[in-house]
Short mmCIF file of C-alpha atoms and ligand atoms in Angstrom, two decimals:
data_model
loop_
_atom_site.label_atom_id
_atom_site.label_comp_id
_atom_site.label_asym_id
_atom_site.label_seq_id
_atom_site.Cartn_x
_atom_site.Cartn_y
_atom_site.Cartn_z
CA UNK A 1 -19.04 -5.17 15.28
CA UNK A 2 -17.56 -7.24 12.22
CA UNK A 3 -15.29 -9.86 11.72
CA UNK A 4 -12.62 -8.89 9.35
CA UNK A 5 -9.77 -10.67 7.77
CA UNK A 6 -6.44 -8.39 7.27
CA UNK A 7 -3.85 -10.13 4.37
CA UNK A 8 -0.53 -8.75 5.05
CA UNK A 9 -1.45 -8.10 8.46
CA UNK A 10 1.92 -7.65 9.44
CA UNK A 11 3.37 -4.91 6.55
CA UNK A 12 2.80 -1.35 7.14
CA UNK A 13 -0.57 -0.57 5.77
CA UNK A 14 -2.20 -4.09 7.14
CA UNK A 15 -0.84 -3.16 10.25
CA UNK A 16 -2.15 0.36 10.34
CA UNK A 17 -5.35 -0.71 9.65
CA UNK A 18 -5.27 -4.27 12.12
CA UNK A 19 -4.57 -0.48 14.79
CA UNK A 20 -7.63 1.04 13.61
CA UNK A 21 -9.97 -1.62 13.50
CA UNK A 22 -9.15 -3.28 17.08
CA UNK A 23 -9.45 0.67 18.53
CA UNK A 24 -13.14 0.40 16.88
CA UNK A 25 -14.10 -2.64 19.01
CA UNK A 26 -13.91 -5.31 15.87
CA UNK A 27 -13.22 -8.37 15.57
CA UNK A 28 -9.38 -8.80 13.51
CA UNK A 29 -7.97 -11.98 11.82
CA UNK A 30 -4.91 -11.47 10.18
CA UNK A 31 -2.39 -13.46 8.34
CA UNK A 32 0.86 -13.46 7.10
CA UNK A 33 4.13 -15.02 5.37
CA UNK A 34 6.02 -12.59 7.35
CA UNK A 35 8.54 -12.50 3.95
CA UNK A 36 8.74 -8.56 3.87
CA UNK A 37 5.89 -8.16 7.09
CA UNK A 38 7.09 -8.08 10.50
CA UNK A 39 5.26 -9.03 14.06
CA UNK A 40 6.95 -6.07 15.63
CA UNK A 41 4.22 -4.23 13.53
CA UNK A 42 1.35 -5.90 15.99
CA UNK A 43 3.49 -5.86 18.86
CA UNK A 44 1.15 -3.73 21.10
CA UNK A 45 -2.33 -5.45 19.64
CA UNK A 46 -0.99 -9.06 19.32
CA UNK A 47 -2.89 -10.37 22.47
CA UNK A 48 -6.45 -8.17 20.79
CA UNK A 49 -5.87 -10.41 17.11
CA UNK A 50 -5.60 -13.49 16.42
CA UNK A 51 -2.96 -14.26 13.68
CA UNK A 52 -1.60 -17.08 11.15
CA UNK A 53 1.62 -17.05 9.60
CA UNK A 54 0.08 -18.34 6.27
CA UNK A 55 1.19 -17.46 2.54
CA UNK A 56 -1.97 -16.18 0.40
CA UNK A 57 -0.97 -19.30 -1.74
CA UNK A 58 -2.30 -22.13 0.75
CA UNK A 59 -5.25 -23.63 -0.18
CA UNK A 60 -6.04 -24.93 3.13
CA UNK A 61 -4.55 -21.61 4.88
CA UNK A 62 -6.70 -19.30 3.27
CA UNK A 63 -10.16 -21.76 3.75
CA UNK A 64 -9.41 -21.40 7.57
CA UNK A 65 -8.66 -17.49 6.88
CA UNK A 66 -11.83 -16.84 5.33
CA UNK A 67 -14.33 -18.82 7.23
CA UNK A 68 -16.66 -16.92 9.49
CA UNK A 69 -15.18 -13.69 7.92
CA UNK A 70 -17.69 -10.28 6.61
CA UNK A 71 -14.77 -8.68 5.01
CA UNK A 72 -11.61 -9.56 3.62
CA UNK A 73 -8.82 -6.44 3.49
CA UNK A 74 -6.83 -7.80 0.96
CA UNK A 75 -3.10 -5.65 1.38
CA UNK A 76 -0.73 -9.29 1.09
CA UNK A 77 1.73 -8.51 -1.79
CA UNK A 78 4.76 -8.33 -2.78
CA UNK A 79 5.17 -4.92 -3.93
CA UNK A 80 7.99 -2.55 -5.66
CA UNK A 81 8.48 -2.50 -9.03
CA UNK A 82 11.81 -2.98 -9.34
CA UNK A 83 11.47 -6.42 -7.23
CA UNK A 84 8.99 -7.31 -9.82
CA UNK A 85 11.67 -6.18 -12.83
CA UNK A 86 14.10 -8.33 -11.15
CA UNK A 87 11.86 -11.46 -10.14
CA UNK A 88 8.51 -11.52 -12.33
CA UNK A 89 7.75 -15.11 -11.61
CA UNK A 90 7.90 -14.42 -8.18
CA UNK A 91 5.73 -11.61 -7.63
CA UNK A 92 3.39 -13.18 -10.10
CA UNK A 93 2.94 -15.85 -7.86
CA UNK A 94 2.38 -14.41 -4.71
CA UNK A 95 0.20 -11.37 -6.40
CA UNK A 96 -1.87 -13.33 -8.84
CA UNK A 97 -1.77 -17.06 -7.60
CA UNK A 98 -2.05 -15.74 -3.67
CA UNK A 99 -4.96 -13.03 -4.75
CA UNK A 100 -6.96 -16.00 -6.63
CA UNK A 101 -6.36 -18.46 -4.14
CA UNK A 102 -7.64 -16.05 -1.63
CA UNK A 103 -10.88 -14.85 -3.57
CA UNK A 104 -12.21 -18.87 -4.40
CA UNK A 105 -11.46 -18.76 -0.52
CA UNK A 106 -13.81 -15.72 0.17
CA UNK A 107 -16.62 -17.06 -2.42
CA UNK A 108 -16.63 -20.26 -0.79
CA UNK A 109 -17.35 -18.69 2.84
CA UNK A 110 -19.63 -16.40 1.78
CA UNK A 111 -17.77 -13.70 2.84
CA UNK A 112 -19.51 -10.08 2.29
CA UNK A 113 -17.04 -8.39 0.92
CA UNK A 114 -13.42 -8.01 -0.45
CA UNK A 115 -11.51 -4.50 -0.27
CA UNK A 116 -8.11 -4.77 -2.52
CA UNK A 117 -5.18 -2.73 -2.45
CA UNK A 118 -4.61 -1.81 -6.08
CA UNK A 119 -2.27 0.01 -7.37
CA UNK A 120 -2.14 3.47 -8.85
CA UNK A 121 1.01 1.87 -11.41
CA UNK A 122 -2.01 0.62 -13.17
CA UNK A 123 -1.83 4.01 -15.10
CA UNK A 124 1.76 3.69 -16.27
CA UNK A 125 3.03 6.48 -18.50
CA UNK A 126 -0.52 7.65 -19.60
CA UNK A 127 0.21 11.27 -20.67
CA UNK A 128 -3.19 12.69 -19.09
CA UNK A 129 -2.93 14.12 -15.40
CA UNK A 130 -4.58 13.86 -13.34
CA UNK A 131 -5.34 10.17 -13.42
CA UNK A 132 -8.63 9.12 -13.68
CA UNK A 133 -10.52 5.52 -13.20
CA UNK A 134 -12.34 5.43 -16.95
CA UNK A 135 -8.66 6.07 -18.82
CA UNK A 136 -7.45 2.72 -20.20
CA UNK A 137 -4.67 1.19 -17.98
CA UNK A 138 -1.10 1.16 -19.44
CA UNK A 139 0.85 -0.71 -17.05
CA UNK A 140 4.84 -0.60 -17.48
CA UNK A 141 6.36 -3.29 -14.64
CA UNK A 142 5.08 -6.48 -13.99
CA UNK A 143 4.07 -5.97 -10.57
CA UNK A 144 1.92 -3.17 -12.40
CA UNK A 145 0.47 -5.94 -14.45
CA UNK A 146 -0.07 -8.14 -12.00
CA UNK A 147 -2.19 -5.54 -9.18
CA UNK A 148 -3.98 -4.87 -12.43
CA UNK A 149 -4.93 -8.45 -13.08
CA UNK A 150 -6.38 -8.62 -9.57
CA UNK A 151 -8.69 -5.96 -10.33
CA UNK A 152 -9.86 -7.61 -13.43
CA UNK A 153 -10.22 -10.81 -11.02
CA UNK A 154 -12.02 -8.84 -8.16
CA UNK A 155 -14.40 -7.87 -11.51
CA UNK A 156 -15.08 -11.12 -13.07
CA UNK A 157 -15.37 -12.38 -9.18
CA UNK A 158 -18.44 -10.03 -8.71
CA UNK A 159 -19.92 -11.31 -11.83
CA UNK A 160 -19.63 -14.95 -12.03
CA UNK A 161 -20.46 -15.40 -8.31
CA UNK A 162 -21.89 -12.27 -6.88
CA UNK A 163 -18.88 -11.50 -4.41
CA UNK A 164 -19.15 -8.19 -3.70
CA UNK A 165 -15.31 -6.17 -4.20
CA UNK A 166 -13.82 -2.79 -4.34
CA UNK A 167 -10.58 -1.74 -5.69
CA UNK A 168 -8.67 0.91 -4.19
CA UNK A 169 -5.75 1.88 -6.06
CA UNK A 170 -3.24 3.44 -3.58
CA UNK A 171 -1.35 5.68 -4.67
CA UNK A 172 2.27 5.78 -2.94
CA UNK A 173 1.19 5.35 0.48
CA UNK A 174 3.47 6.27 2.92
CA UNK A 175 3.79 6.41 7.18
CA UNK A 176 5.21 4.75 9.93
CA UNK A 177 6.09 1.22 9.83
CA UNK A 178 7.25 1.52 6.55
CA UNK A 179 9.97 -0.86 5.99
CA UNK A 180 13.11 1.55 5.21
CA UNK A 181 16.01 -0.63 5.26
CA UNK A 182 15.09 -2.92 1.77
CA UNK A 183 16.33 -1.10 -1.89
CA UNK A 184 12.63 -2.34 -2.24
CA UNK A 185 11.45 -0.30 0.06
CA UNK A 186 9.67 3.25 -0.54
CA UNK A 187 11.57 6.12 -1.41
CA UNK A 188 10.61 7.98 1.76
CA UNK A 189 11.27 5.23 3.75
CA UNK A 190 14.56 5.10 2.59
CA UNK A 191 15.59 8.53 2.34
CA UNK A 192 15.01 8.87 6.06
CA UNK A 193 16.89 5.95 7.11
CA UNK A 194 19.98 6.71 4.59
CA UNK A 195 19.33 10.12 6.00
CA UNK A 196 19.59 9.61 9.90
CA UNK A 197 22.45 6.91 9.35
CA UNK A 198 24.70 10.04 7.52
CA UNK A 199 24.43 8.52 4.09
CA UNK A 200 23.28 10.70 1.07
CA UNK A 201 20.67 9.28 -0.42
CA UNK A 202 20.44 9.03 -4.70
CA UNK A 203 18.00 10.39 -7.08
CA UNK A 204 17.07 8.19 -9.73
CA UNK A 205 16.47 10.25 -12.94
CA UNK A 206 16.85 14.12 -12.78
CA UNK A 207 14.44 14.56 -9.69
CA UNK A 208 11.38 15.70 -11.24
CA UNK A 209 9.80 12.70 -11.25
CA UNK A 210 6.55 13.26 -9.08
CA UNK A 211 3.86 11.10 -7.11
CA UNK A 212 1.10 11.76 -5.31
CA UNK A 213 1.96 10.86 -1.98
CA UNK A 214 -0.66 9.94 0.26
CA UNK A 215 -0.50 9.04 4.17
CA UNK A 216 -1.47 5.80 5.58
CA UNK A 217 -4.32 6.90 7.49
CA UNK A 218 -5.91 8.13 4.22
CA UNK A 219 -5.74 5.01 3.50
CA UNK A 220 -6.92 3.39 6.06
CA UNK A 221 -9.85 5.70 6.22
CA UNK A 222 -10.70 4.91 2.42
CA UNK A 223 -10.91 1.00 3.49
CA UNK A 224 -13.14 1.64 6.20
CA UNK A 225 -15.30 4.08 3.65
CA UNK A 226 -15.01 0.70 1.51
CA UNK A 227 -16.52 -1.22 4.02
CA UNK A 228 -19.24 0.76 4.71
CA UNK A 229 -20.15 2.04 1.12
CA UNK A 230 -23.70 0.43 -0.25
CA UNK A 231 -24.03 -2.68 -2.30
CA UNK A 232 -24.15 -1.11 -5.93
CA UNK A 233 -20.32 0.58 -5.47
CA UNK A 234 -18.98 -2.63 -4.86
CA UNK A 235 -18.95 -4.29 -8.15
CA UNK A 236 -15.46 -4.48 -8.31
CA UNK A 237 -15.69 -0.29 -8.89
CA UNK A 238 -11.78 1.11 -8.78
CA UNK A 239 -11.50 4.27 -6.86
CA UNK A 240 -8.15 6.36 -6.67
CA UNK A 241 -6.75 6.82 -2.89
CA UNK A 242 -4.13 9.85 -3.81
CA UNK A 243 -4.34 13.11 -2.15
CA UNK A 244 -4.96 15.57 -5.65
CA UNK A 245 -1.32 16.84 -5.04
CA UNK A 246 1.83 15.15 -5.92
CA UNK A 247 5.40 16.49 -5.22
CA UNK A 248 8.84 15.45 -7.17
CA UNK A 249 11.77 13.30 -5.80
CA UNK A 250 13.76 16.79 -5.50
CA UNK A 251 10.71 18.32 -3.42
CA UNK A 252 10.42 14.83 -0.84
CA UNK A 253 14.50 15.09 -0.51
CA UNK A 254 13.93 18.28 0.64
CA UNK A 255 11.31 17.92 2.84
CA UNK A 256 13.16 15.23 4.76
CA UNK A 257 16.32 17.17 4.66
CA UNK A 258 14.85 19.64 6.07
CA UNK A 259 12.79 17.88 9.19
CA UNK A 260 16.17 15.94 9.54
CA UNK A 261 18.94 18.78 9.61
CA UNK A 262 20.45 16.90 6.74
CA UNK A 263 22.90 19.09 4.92
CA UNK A 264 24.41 17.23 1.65
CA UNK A 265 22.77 18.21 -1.87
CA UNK A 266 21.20 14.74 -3.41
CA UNK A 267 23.55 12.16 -5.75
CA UNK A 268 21.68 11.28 -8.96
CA UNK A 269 21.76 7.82 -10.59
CA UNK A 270 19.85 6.90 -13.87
CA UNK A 271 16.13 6.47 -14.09
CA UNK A 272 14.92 3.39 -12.34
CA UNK A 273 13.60 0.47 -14.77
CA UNK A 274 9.74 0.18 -14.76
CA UNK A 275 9.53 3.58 -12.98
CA UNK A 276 6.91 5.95 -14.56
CA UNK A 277 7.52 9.75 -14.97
CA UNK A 278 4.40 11.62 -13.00
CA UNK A 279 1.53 9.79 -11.20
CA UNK A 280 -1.45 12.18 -9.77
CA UNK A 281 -4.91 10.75 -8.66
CA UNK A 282 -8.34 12.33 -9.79
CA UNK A 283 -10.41 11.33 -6.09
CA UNK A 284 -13.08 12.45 -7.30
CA UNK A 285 -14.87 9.39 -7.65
CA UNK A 286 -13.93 8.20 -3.94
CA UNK A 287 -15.20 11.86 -2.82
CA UNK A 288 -18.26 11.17 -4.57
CA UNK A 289 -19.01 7.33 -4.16
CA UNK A 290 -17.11 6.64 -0.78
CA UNK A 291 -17.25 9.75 0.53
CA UNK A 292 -13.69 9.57 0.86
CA UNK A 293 -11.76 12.40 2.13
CA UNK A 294 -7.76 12.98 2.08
CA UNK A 295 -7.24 14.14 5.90
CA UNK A 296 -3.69 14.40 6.54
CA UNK A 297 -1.91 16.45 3.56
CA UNK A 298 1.96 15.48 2.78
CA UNK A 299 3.93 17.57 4.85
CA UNK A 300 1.89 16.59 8.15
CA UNK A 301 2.31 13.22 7.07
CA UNK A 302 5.63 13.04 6.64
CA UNK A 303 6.44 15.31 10.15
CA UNK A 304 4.60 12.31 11.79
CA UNK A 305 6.42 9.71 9.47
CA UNK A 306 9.77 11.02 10.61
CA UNK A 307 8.88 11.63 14.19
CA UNK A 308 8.41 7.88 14.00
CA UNK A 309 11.82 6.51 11.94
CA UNK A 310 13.75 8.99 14.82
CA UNK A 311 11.75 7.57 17.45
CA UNK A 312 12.27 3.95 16.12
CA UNK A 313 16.32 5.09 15.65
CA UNK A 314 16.75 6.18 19.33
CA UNK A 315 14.69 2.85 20.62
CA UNK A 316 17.25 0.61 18.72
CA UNK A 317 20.01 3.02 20.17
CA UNK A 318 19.02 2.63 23.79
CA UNK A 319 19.18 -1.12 23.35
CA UNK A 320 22.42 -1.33 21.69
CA UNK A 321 23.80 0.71 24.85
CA UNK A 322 22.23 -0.95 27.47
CA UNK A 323 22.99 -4.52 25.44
C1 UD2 B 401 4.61 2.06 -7.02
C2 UD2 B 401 3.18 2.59 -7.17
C3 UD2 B 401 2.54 2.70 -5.78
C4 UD2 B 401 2.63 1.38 -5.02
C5 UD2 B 401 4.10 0.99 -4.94
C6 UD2 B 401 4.30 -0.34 -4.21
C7 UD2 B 401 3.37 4.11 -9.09
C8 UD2 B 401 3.24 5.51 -9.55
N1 UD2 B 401 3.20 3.93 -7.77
O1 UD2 B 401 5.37 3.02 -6.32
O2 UD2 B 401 1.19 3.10 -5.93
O3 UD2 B 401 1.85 0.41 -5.66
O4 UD2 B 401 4.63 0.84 -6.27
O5 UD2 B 401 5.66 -0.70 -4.18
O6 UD2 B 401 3.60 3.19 -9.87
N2 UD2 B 401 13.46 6.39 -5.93
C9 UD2 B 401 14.66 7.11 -5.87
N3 UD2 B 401 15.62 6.71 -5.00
C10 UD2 B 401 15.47 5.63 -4.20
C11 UD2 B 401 14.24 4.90 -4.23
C12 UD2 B 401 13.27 5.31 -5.12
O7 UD2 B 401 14.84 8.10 -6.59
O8 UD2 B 401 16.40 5.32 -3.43
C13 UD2 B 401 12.43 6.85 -6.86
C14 UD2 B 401 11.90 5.75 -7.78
O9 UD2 B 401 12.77 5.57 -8.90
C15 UD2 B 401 10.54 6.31 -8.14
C16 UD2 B 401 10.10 7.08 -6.87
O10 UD2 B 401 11.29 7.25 -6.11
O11 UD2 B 401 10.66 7.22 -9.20
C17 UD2 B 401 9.10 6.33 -6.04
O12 UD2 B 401 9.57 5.00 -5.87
P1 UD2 B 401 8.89 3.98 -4.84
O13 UD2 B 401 9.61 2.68 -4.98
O14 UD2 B 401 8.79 4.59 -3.50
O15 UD2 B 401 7.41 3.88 -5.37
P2 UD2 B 401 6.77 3.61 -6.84
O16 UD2 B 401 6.49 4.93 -7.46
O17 UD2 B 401 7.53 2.59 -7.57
#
């Protein structure tokens, strides 16, 4: 058993993993600002964590955070690009000012090990597919920028004081919890929500834009992998968490049209600002080094991701009745 601290507890991915962790008998700390997280996330663990709505940029919040703590699971962010197009200074702080505030935190208690959520817009329009770790970054967007900065910090963290970190750039992670009704949120997110509610959901660009999208529990699993990988990966390496497979905006609006029994064609609006054109991850350096392994491929993934929004849709439903 370990003692781990979750950042972003409350957001879909810390959330997930706060699930898997507890289910493995360890000990979870998680905190929060609860700005774009939300405690309905923990609901059914809440009394099996203990939790502190603290932003990543309190001194004193993240020295109680880290004390005591083997590893720090670093998903707190604001994330979306086109929040960070519209509000640099803001995402700046809470990525860059919250992640350094929270790794002099982590030195300081001697913690083991951080895991960071990177992100695969590191890349940015780099012509070469698929993506690999050793091509130079290009980052577009600011909150591309600023998850790259991290890394760099994670780096020069390892090196000036010998605490240990791994980045794991994600790759457009998607499942249940995802927050769906924010124009921040992620596209799938909000195609099934537009979708259910009878709305027609819009295309930006000419829909053959493509990611690589990758389901939570991949995620989670690559974290865990993280955790458990030897001393001389975690140097501040960067690993890509994709699936090897990416699919356009035209292919994901038909995939959820499809699960959904929604019937209108797609509108199309202009490219997004920020956006890049095709992201694909290269794992072979997680398969090698983590031993990281994609289990659940994109359509499974997203069956389970809308079995979850309907689920969610007819909960809400019940209660507006019987309200
Ligand atoms: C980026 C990162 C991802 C993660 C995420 C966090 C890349 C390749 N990926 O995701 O790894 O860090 O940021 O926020 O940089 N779209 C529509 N209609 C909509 C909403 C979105 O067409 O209503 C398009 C959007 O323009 C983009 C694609 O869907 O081309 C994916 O958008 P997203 O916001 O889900 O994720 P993205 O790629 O910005």
């Amino acid at each position: 058993m370990a003692r781990y601290l979750i950042t972003g507890i409350a957001g879909f991915i810390g959330s997930t993993l706060a699930h898997a962790l507890v289910e493995q008998g360890h000990e979870v700390r998680g905190i929060d600002n609860l700005s774009t997280g939300s405690l309905d996330n923990l609901a059914d663990i809440r009394h099996a964590i203990s939790f502190e709505q603290t932003d990543l940029q309190d001194v004193a919040g993240m020295k109680a955070a880290c004390e005591g703590v083997d590893f720090v699971l670093h998903q707190g962010a604001l994330a979306s690009v086109p929040r960070s197009v519209k509000d640099p200074l803001g995402s700046h702080q809470s990525n860059i000012n919250g992640t350094l505030n929270l790794l002099i935190a982590a030195r300081d208690a001697k913690v083991r090990r951080i895991v960071y959520a990177a992100s695969s817009s590191a890349y940015g329009d780099q012509p070469t597919q698929p993506k690999q770790e050793d091509m130079p970054p290009l980052p577009l967007s600011p909150y591309a920028v600023q998850k790259l900065t991290c890394e760099y910090y994670i780096q020069s963290f390892y090196r000036a004081y010998g605490l240990e970190g791994i980045c794991l750039r994600y790759f457009n992670i998607f499942g249940p919890h995802q927050a769906a009704d924010s124009p921040y949120s992620g596209v799938i997110a909000q195609f099934t929500y537009k979708m259910m509610a009878g709305d027609t959901p819009t295309i930006f660009g000419d829909g053959l834009t493509s990611r690589d999208f990758n389901y939570v529990d991949n995620a989670v699993s690559a974290n865990l992998l993280a955790c458990a990988a030897p001393s001389a990966v975690a140097t501040g390496r960067v690993f890509n968490i994709g699936t090897g497979k990416s699919q356009t905006l035209n292919d994901v609006y038909a995939a959820i049209a499809g699960e959904l029994g929604f019937r209108e064609k797609p509108k199309y609006g202009p490219p997004r600002e920020g956006d890049i054109r095709h992201s694909l991850a290269n794992i072979e350096r997680a398969t090698a080094e983590l031993g990281y392994r994609p289990k659940v491929g994109f359509h499974d993934g997203l069956r389970k991701t809308i079995a979850w929004y309907v689920a969610e849709h007819e909960k809400k439903a019940a209660t507006t009745i019987e309200g």
